[in-house]
mmCIF file of C-alpha atoms in Angstrom:
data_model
loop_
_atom_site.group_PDB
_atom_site.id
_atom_site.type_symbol
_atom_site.label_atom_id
_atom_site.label_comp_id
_atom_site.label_asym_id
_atom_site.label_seq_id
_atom_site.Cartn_x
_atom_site.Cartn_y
_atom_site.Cartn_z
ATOM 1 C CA UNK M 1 19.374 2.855 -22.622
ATOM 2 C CA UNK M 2 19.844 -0.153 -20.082
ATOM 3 C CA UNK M 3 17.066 0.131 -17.813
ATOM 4 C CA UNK M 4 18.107 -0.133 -14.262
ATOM 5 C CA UNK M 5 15.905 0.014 -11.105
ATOM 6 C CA UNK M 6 16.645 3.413 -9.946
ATOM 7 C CA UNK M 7 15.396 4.433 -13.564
ATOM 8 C CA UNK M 8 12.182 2.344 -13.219
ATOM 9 C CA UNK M 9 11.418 4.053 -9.958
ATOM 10 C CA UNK M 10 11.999 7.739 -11.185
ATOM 11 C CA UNK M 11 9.779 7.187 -14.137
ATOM 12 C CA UNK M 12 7.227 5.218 -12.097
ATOM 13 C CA UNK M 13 4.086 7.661 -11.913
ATOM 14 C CA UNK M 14 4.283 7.747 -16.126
ATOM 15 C CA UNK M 15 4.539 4.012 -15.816
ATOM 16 C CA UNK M 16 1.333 3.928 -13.742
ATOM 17 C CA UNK M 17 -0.099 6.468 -15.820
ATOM 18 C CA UNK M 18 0.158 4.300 -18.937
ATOM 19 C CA UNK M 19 -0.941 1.458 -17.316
ATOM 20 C CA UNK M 20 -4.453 2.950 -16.887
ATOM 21 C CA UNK M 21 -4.663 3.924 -20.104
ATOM 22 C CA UNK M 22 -3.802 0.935 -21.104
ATOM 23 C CA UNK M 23 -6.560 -0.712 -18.796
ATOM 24 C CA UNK M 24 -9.170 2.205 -20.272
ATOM 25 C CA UNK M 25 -8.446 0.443 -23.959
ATOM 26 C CA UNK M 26 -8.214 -3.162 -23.459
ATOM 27 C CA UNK M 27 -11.572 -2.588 -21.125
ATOM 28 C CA UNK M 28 -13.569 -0.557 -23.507
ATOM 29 C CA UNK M 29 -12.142 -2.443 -26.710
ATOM 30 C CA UNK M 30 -12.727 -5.575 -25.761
ATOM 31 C CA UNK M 31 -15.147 -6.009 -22.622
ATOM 32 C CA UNK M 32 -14.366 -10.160 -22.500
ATOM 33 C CA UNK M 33 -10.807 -9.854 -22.768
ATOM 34 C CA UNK M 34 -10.948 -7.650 -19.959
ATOM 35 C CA UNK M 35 -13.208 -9.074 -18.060
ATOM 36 C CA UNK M 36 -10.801 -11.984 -18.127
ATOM 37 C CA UNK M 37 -7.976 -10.217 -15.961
ATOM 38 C CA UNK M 38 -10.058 -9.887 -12.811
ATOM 39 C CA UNK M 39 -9.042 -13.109 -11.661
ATOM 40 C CA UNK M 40 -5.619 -11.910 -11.792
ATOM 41 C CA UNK M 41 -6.105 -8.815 -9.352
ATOM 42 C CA UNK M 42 -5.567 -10.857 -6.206
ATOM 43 C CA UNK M 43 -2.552 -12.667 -7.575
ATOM 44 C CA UNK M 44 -1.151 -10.107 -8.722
ATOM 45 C CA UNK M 45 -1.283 -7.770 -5.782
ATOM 46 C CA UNK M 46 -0.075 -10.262 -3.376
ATOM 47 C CA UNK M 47 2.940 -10.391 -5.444
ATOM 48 C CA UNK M 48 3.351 -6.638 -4.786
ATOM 49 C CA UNK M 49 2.291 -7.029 -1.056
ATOM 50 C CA UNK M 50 5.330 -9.715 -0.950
ATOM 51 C CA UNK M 51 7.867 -6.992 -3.185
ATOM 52 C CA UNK M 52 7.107 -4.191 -0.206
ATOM 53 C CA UNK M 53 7.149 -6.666 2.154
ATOM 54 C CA UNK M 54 10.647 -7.774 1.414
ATOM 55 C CA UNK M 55 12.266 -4.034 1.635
ATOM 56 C CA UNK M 56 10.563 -3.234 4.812
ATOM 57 C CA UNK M 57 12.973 -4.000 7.907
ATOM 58 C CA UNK M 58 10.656 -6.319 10.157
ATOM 59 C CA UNK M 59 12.971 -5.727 13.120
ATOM 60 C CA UNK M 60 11.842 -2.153 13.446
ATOM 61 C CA UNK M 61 8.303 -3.171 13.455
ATOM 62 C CA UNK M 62 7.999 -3.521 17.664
ATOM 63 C CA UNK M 63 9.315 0.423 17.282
ATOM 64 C CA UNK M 64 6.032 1.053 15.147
ATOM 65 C CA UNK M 65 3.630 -1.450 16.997
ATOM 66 C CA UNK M 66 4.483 1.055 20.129
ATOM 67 C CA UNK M 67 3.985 4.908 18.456
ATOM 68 C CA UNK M 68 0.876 5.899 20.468
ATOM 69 C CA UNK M 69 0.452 8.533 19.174
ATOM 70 C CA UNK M 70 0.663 7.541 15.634
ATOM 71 C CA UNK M 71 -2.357 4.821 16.568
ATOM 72 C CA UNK M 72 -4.112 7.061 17.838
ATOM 73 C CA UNK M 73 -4.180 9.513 14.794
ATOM 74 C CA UNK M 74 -5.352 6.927 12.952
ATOM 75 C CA UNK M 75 -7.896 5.473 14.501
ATOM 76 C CA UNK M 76 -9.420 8.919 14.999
ATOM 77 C CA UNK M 77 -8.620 9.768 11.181
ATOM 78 C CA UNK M 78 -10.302 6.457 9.715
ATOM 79 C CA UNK M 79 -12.775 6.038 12.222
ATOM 80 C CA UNK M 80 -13.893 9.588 13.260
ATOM 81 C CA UNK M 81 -12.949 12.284 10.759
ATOM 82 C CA UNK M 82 -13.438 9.993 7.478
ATOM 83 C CA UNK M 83 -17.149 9.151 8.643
ATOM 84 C CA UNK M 84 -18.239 12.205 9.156
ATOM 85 C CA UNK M 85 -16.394 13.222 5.888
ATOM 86 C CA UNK M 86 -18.450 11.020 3.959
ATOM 87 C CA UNK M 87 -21.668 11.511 5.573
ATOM 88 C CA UNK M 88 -21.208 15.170 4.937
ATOM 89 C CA UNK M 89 -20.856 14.169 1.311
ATOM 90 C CA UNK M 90 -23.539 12.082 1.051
ATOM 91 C CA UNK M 91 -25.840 14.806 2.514
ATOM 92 C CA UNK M 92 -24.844 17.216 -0.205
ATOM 93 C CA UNK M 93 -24.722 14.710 -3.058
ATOM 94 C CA UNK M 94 -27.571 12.635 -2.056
ATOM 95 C CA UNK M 95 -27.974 8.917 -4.249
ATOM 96 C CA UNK M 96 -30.286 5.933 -4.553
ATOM 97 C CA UNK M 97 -30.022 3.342 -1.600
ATOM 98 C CA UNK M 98 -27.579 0.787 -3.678
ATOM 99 C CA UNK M 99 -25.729 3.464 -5.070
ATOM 100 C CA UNK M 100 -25.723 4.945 -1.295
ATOM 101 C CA UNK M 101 -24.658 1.811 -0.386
ATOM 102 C CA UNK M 102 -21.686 1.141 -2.701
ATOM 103 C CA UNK M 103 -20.232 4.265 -1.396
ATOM 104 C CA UNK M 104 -20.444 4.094 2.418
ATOM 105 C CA UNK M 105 -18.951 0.268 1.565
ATOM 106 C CA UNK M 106 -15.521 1.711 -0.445
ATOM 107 C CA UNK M 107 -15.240 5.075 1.394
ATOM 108 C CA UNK M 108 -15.838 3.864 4.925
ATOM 109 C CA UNK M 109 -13.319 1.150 5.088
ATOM 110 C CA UNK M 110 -9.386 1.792 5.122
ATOM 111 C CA UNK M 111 -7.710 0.045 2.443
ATOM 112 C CA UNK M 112 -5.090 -2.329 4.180
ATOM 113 C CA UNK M 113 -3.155 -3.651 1.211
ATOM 114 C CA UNK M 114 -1.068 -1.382 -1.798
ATOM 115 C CA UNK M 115 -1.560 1.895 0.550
ATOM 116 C CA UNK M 116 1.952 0.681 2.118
ATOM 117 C CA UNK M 117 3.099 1.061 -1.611
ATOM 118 C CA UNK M 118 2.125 4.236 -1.504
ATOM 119 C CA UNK M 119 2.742 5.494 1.438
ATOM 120 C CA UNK M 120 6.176 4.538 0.593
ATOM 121 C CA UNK M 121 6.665 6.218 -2.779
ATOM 122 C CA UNK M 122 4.927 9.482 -1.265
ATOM 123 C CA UNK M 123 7.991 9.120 1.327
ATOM 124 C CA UNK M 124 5.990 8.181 4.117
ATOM 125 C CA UNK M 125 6.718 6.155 7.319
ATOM 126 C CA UNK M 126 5.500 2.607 5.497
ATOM 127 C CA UNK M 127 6.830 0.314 8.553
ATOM 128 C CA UNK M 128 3.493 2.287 10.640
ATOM 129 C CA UNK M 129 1.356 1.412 7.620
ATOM 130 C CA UNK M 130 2.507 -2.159 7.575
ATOM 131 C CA UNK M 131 2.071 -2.096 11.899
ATOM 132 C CA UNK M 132 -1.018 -0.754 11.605
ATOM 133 C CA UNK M 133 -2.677 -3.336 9.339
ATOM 134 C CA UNK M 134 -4.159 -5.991 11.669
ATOM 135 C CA UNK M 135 -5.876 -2.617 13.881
ATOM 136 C CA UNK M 136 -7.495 -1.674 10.619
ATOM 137 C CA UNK M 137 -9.111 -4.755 9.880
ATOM 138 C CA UNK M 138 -10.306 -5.668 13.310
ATOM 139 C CA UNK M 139 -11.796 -2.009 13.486
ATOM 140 C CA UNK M 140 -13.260 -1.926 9.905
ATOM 141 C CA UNK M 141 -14.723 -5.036 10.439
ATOM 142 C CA UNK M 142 -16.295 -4.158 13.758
ATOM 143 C CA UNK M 143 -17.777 -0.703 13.060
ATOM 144 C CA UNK M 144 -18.595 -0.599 8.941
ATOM 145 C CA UNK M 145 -21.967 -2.836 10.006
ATOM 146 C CA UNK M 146 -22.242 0.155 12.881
ATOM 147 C CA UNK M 147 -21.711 2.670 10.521
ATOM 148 C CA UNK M 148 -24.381 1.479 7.922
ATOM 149 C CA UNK M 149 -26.853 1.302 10.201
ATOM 150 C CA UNK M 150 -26.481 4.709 11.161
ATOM 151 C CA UNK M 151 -26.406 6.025 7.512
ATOM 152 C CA UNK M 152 -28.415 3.856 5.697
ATOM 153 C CA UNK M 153 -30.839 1.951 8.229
ATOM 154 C CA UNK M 154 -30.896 -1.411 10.321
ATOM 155 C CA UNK M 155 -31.430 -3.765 7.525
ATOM 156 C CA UNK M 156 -27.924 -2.436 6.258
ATOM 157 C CA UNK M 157 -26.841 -4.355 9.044
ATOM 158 C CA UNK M 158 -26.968 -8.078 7.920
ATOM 159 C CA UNK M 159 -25.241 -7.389 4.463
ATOM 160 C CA UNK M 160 -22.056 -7.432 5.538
ATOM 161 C CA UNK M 161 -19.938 -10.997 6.461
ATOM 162 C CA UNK M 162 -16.693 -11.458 7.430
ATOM 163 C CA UNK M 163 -15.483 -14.049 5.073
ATOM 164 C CA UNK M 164 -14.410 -11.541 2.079
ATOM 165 C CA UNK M 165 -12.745 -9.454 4.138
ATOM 166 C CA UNK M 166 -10.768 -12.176 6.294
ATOM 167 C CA UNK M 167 -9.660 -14.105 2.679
ATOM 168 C CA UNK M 168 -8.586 -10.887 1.422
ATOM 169 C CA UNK M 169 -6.034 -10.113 4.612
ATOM 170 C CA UNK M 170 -5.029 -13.711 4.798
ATOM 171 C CA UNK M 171 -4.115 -13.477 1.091
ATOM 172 C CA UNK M 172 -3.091 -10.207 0.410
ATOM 173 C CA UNK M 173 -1.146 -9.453 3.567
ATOM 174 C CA UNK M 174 -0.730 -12.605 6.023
ATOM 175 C CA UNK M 175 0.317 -14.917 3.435
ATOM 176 C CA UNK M 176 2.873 -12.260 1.376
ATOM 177 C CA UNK M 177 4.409 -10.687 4.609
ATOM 178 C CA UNK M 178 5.544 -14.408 5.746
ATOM 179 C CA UNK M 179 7.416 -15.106 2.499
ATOM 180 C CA UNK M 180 8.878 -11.917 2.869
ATOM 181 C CA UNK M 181 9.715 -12.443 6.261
ATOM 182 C CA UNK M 182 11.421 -15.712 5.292
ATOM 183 C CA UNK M 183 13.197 -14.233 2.451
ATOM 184 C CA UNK M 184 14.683 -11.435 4.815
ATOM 185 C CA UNK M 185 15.805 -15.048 7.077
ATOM 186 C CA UNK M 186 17.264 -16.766 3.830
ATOM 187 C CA UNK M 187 19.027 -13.802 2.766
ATOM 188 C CA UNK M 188 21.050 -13.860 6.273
ATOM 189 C CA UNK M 189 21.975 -17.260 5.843
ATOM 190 C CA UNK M 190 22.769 -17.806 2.109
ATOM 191 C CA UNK M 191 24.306 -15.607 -0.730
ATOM 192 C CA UNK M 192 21.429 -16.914 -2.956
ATOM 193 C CA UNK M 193 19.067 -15.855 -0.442
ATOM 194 C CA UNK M 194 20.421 -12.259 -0.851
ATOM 195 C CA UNK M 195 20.274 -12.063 -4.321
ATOM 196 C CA UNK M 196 17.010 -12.947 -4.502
ATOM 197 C CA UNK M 197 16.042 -10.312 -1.541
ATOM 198 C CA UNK M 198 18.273 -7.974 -4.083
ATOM 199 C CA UNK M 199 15.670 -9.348 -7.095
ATOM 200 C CA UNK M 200 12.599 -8.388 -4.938
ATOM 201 C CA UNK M 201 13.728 -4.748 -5.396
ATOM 202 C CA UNK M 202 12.657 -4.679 -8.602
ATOM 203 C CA UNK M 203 8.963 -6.497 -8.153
ATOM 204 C CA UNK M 204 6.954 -3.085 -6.654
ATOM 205 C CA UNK M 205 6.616 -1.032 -10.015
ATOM 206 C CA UNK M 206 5.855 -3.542 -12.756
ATOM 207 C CA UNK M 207 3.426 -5.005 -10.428
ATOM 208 C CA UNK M 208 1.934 -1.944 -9.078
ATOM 209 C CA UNK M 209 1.386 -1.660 -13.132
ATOM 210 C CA UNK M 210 0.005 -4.654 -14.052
ATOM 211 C CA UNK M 211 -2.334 -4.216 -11.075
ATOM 212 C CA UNK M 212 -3.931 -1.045 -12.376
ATOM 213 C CA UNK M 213 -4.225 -2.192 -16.041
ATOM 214 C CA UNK M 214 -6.006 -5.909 -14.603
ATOM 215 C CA UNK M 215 -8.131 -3.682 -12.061
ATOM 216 C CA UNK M 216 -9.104 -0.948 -14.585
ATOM 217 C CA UNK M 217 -9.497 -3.420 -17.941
ATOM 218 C CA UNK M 218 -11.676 -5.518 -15.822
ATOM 219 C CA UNK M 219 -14.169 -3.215 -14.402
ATOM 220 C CA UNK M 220 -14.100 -0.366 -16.507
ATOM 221 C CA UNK M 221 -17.224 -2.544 -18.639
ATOM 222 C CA UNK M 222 -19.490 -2.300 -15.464
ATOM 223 C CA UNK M 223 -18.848 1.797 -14.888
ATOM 224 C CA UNK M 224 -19.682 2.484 -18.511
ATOM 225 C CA UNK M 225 -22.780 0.676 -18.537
ATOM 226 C CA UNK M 226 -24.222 1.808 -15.361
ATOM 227 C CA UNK M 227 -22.082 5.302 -16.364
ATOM 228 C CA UNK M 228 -25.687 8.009 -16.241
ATOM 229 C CA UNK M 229 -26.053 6.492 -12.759
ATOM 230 C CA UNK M 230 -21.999 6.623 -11.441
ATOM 231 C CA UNK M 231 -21.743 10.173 -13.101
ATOM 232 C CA UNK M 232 -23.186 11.302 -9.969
ATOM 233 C CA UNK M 233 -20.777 9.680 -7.521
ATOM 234 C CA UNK M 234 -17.500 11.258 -8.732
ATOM 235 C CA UNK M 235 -18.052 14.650 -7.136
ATOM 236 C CA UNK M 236 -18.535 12.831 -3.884
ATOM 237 C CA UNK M 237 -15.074 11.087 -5.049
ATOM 238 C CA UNK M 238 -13.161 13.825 -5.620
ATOM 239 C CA UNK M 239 -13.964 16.386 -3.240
ATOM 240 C CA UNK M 240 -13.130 12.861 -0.235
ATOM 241 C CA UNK M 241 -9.456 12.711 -2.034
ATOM 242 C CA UNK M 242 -9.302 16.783 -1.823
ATOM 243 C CA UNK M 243 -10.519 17.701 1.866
ATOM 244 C CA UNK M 244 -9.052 14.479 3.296
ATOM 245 C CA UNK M 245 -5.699 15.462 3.346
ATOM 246 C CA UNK M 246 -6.795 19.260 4.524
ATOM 247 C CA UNK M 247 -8.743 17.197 7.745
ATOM 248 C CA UNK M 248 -6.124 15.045 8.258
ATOM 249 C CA UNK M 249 -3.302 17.657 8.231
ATOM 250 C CA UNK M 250 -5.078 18.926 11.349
ATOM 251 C CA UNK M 251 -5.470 15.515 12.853
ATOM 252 C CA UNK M 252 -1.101 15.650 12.233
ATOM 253 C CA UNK M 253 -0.648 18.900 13.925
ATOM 254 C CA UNK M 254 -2.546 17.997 16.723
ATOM 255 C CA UNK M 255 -1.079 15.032 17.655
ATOM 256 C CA UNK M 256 2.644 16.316 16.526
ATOM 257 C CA UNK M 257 3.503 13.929 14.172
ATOM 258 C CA UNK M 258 6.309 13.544 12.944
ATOM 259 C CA UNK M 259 6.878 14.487 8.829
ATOM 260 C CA UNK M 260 6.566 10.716 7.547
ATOM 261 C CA UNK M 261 4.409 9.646 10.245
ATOM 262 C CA UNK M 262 1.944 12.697 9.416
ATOM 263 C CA UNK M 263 2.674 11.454 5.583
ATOM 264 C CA UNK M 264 1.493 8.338 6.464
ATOM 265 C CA UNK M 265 -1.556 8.855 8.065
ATOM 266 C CA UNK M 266 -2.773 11.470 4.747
ATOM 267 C CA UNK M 267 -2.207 8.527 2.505
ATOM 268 C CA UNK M 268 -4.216 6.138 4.804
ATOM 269 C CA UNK M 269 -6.918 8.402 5.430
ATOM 270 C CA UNK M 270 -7.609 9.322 1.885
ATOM 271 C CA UNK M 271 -6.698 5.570 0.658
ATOM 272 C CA UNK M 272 -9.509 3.287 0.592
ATOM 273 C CA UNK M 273 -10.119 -0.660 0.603
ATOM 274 C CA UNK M 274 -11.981 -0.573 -2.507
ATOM 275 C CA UNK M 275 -10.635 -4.098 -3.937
ATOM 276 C CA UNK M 276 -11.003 -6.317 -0.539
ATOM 277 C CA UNK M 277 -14.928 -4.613 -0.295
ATOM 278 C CA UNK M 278 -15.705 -5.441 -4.434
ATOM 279 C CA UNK M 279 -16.563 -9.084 -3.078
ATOM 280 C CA UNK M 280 -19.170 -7.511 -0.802
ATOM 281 C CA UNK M 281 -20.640 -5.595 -3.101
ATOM 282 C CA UNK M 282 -20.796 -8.546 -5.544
ATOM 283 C CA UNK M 283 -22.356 -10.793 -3.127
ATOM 284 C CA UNK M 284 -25.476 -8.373 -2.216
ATOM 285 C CA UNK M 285 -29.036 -9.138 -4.574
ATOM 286 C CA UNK M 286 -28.369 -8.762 -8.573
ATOM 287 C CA UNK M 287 -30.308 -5.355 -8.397
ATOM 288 C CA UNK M 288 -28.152 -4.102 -5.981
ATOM 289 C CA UNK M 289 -24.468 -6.032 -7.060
ATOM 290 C CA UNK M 290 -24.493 -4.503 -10.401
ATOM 291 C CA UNK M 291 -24.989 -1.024 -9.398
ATOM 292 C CA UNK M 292 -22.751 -1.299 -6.085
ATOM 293 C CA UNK M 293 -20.124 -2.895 -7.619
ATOM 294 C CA UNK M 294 -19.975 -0.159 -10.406
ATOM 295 C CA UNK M 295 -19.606 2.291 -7.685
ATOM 296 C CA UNK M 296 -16.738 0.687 -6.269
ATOM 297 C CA UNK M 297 -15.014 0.071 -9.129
ATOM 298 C CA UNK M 298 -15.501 3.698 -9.963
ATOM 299 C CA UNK M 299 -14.007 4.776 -6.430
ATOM 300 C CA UNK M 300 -10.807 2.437 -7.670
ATOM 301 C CA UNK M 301 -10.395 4.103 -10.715
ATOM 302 C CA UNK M 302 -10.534 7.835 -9.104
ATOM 303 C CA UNK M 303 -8.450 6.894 -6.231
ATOM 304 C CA UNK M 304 -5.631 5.315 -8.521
ATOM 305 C CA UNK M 305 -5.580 8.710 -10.056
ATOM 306 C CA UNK M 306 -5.604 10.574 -7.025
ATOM 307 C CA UNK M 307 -2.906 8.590 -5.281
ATOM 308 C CA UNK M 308 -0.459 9.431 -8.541
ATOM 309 C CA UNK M 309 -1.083 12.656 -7.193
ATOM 310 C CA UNK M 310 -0.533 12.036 -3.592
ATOM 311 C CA UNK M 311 2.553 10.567 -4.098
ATOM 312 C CA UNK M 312 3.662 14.017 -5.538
ATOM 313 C CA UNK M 313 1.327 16.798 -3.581
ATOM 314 C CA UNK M 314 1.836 15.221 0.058
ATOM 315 C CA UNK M 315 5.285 15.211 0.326
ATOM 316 C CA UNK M 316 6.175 18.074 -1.736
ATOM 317 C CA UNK M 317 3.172 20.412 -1.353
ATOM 318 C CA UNK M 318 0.961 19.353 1.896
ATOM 319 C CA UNK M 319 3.646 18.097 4.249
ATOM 320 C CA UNK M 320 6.866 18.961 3.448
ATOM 321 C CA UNK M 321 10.200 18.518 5.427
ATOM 322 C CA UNK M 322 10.945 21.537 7.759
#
């Protein structure tokens, strides 16, 4: 059967499925080999950023910059609602300080990278997601020091530095969303230009794959080891990726949202920045790194299965056309 990209993209979530299996074996066979990929996770996912990117009309963008309303959903989802989610969570699940820690760093901060891959293939309104980028990472930045101190205590405070987070944006969606940009330019110009703009069509799905089996194999070594202690995190995991979308369904009714705006704000809500915060956790004391990290990593690994999910449940189950 010739494999076409309309038959990649309808077979996708078995694809993705796969792929963490895939990651699951390669990790747990052989922990060097997969601790080898992780250098590959940034790479790789700014290649995906850039394979969005380039189907994504930039034009429309002003239109998005200037939904009000949308913006101010979010903010109150991500900032608001999610915090007091967590905290909630946290109360009724209580952990250790670093494991405490490892969780308030992955749930509290809005991932700002593949979410507009997802938003997109749980038909939601990705141009906002793209917009709304640079607001989340200002915000994030501003308030996650804010929020630690309020959860965990004032020496939370100094932990957290800029420089991860601001490599991670410039890399992951700066650098990727000006090649696209110029690609979009090329492809007016010159027929080769549009071929390759045709080519970037097919770049979200293998690399969406590759990105969980590189993630996955390459972590999945520091959540077994540490797995008696991360055991007890996973409730806290899954209930977030349940109520979310409840919480935030409310958040879309209030503010009338439109169906794919509404989709998009479920899938940032319950999406979080668990690969741009890893560096964070890595950079803390050993005692603490190895334990926060594993938390993290274990967040990834729940969320990837939760947004296979998503991409199903949100726009066929918990927002559906009218």
């Amino acid at each position: 059967m010739k494999i076409t990209r309309v038959n990649l993209e309808n077979q996708q979530i078995w694809i993705y499925v796969f792929s963490i299996i895939l990651g699951l074996i390669i990790g747990l066979s052989n922990e060097k080999i997969g601790a080898s990929l992780e250098w590959a996770i940034s790479p790789l996912i700014a290649v995906l950023m850039y394979g969005m990117f380039a189907q994504i009309p930039f034009l429309k963008l002003r239109e998005a910059m200037t939904n009000l309303r949308f913006m101010s959903a979010l903010l109150i989802g991500n900032f608001i609602a999610v915090p007091i989610i967590v905290w909630i969570l946290t109360m009724i699940f209580p952990q250790s300080t670093p494991v405490l820690l490892g969780v308030y760093l992955v749930l509290l901060t809005p991932c700002i990278d593949y979410v507009i891959v997802f938003t997109q293939l749980g038909k939601g309104n990705e141009k906002l997601m793209l917009a709304s980028t640079p607001i989340l990472f200002v915000l994030q930045m501003t308030l996650l020091p804010l929020y630690l101190w309020l959860f965990i205590g004032k020496d939370m405070v100094g932990i957290v530095h800029i420089e991860p987070f601001l490599e991670a944006f410039l890399l992951l969606i700066v650098a990727p969303f000006i090649v696209a940009v110029i690609t979009q330019l090329w492809a007016k110009k010159k027929v080769i230009g549009d071929r390759v703009l045709e080519y970037t069509a097919w770049l979200p799905v293998p690399f969406m794959a590759l990105v969980l089996i590189a993630v996955v194999a390459s972590q999945i070594g520091k959540v077994y080891s540490d797995f008696a202690v991360i055991v007890r995190v996973i409730p806290i995991y899954i209930l977030f990726l349940v109520i979310t979308p409840i919480v935030t369904r409310v958040i879309v009714i209030t503010f009338k949202l439109d169906v794919d705006e509404g989709r998009a704000l479920i899938f940032s809500t319950g999406t979080r920045n668990s690969l741009v915060v890893l560096p964070l956790a890595l950079a803390l004391p050993e005692s603490w790194a190895t334990i926060a990290a594993a938390v993290i990593v274990t967040q990834t690994i729940m969320e990837l299965i939760g947004e296979l999910i998503y991409i199903k449940a949100v726009p066929n189950l918990i927002l559906k056309e009218k």
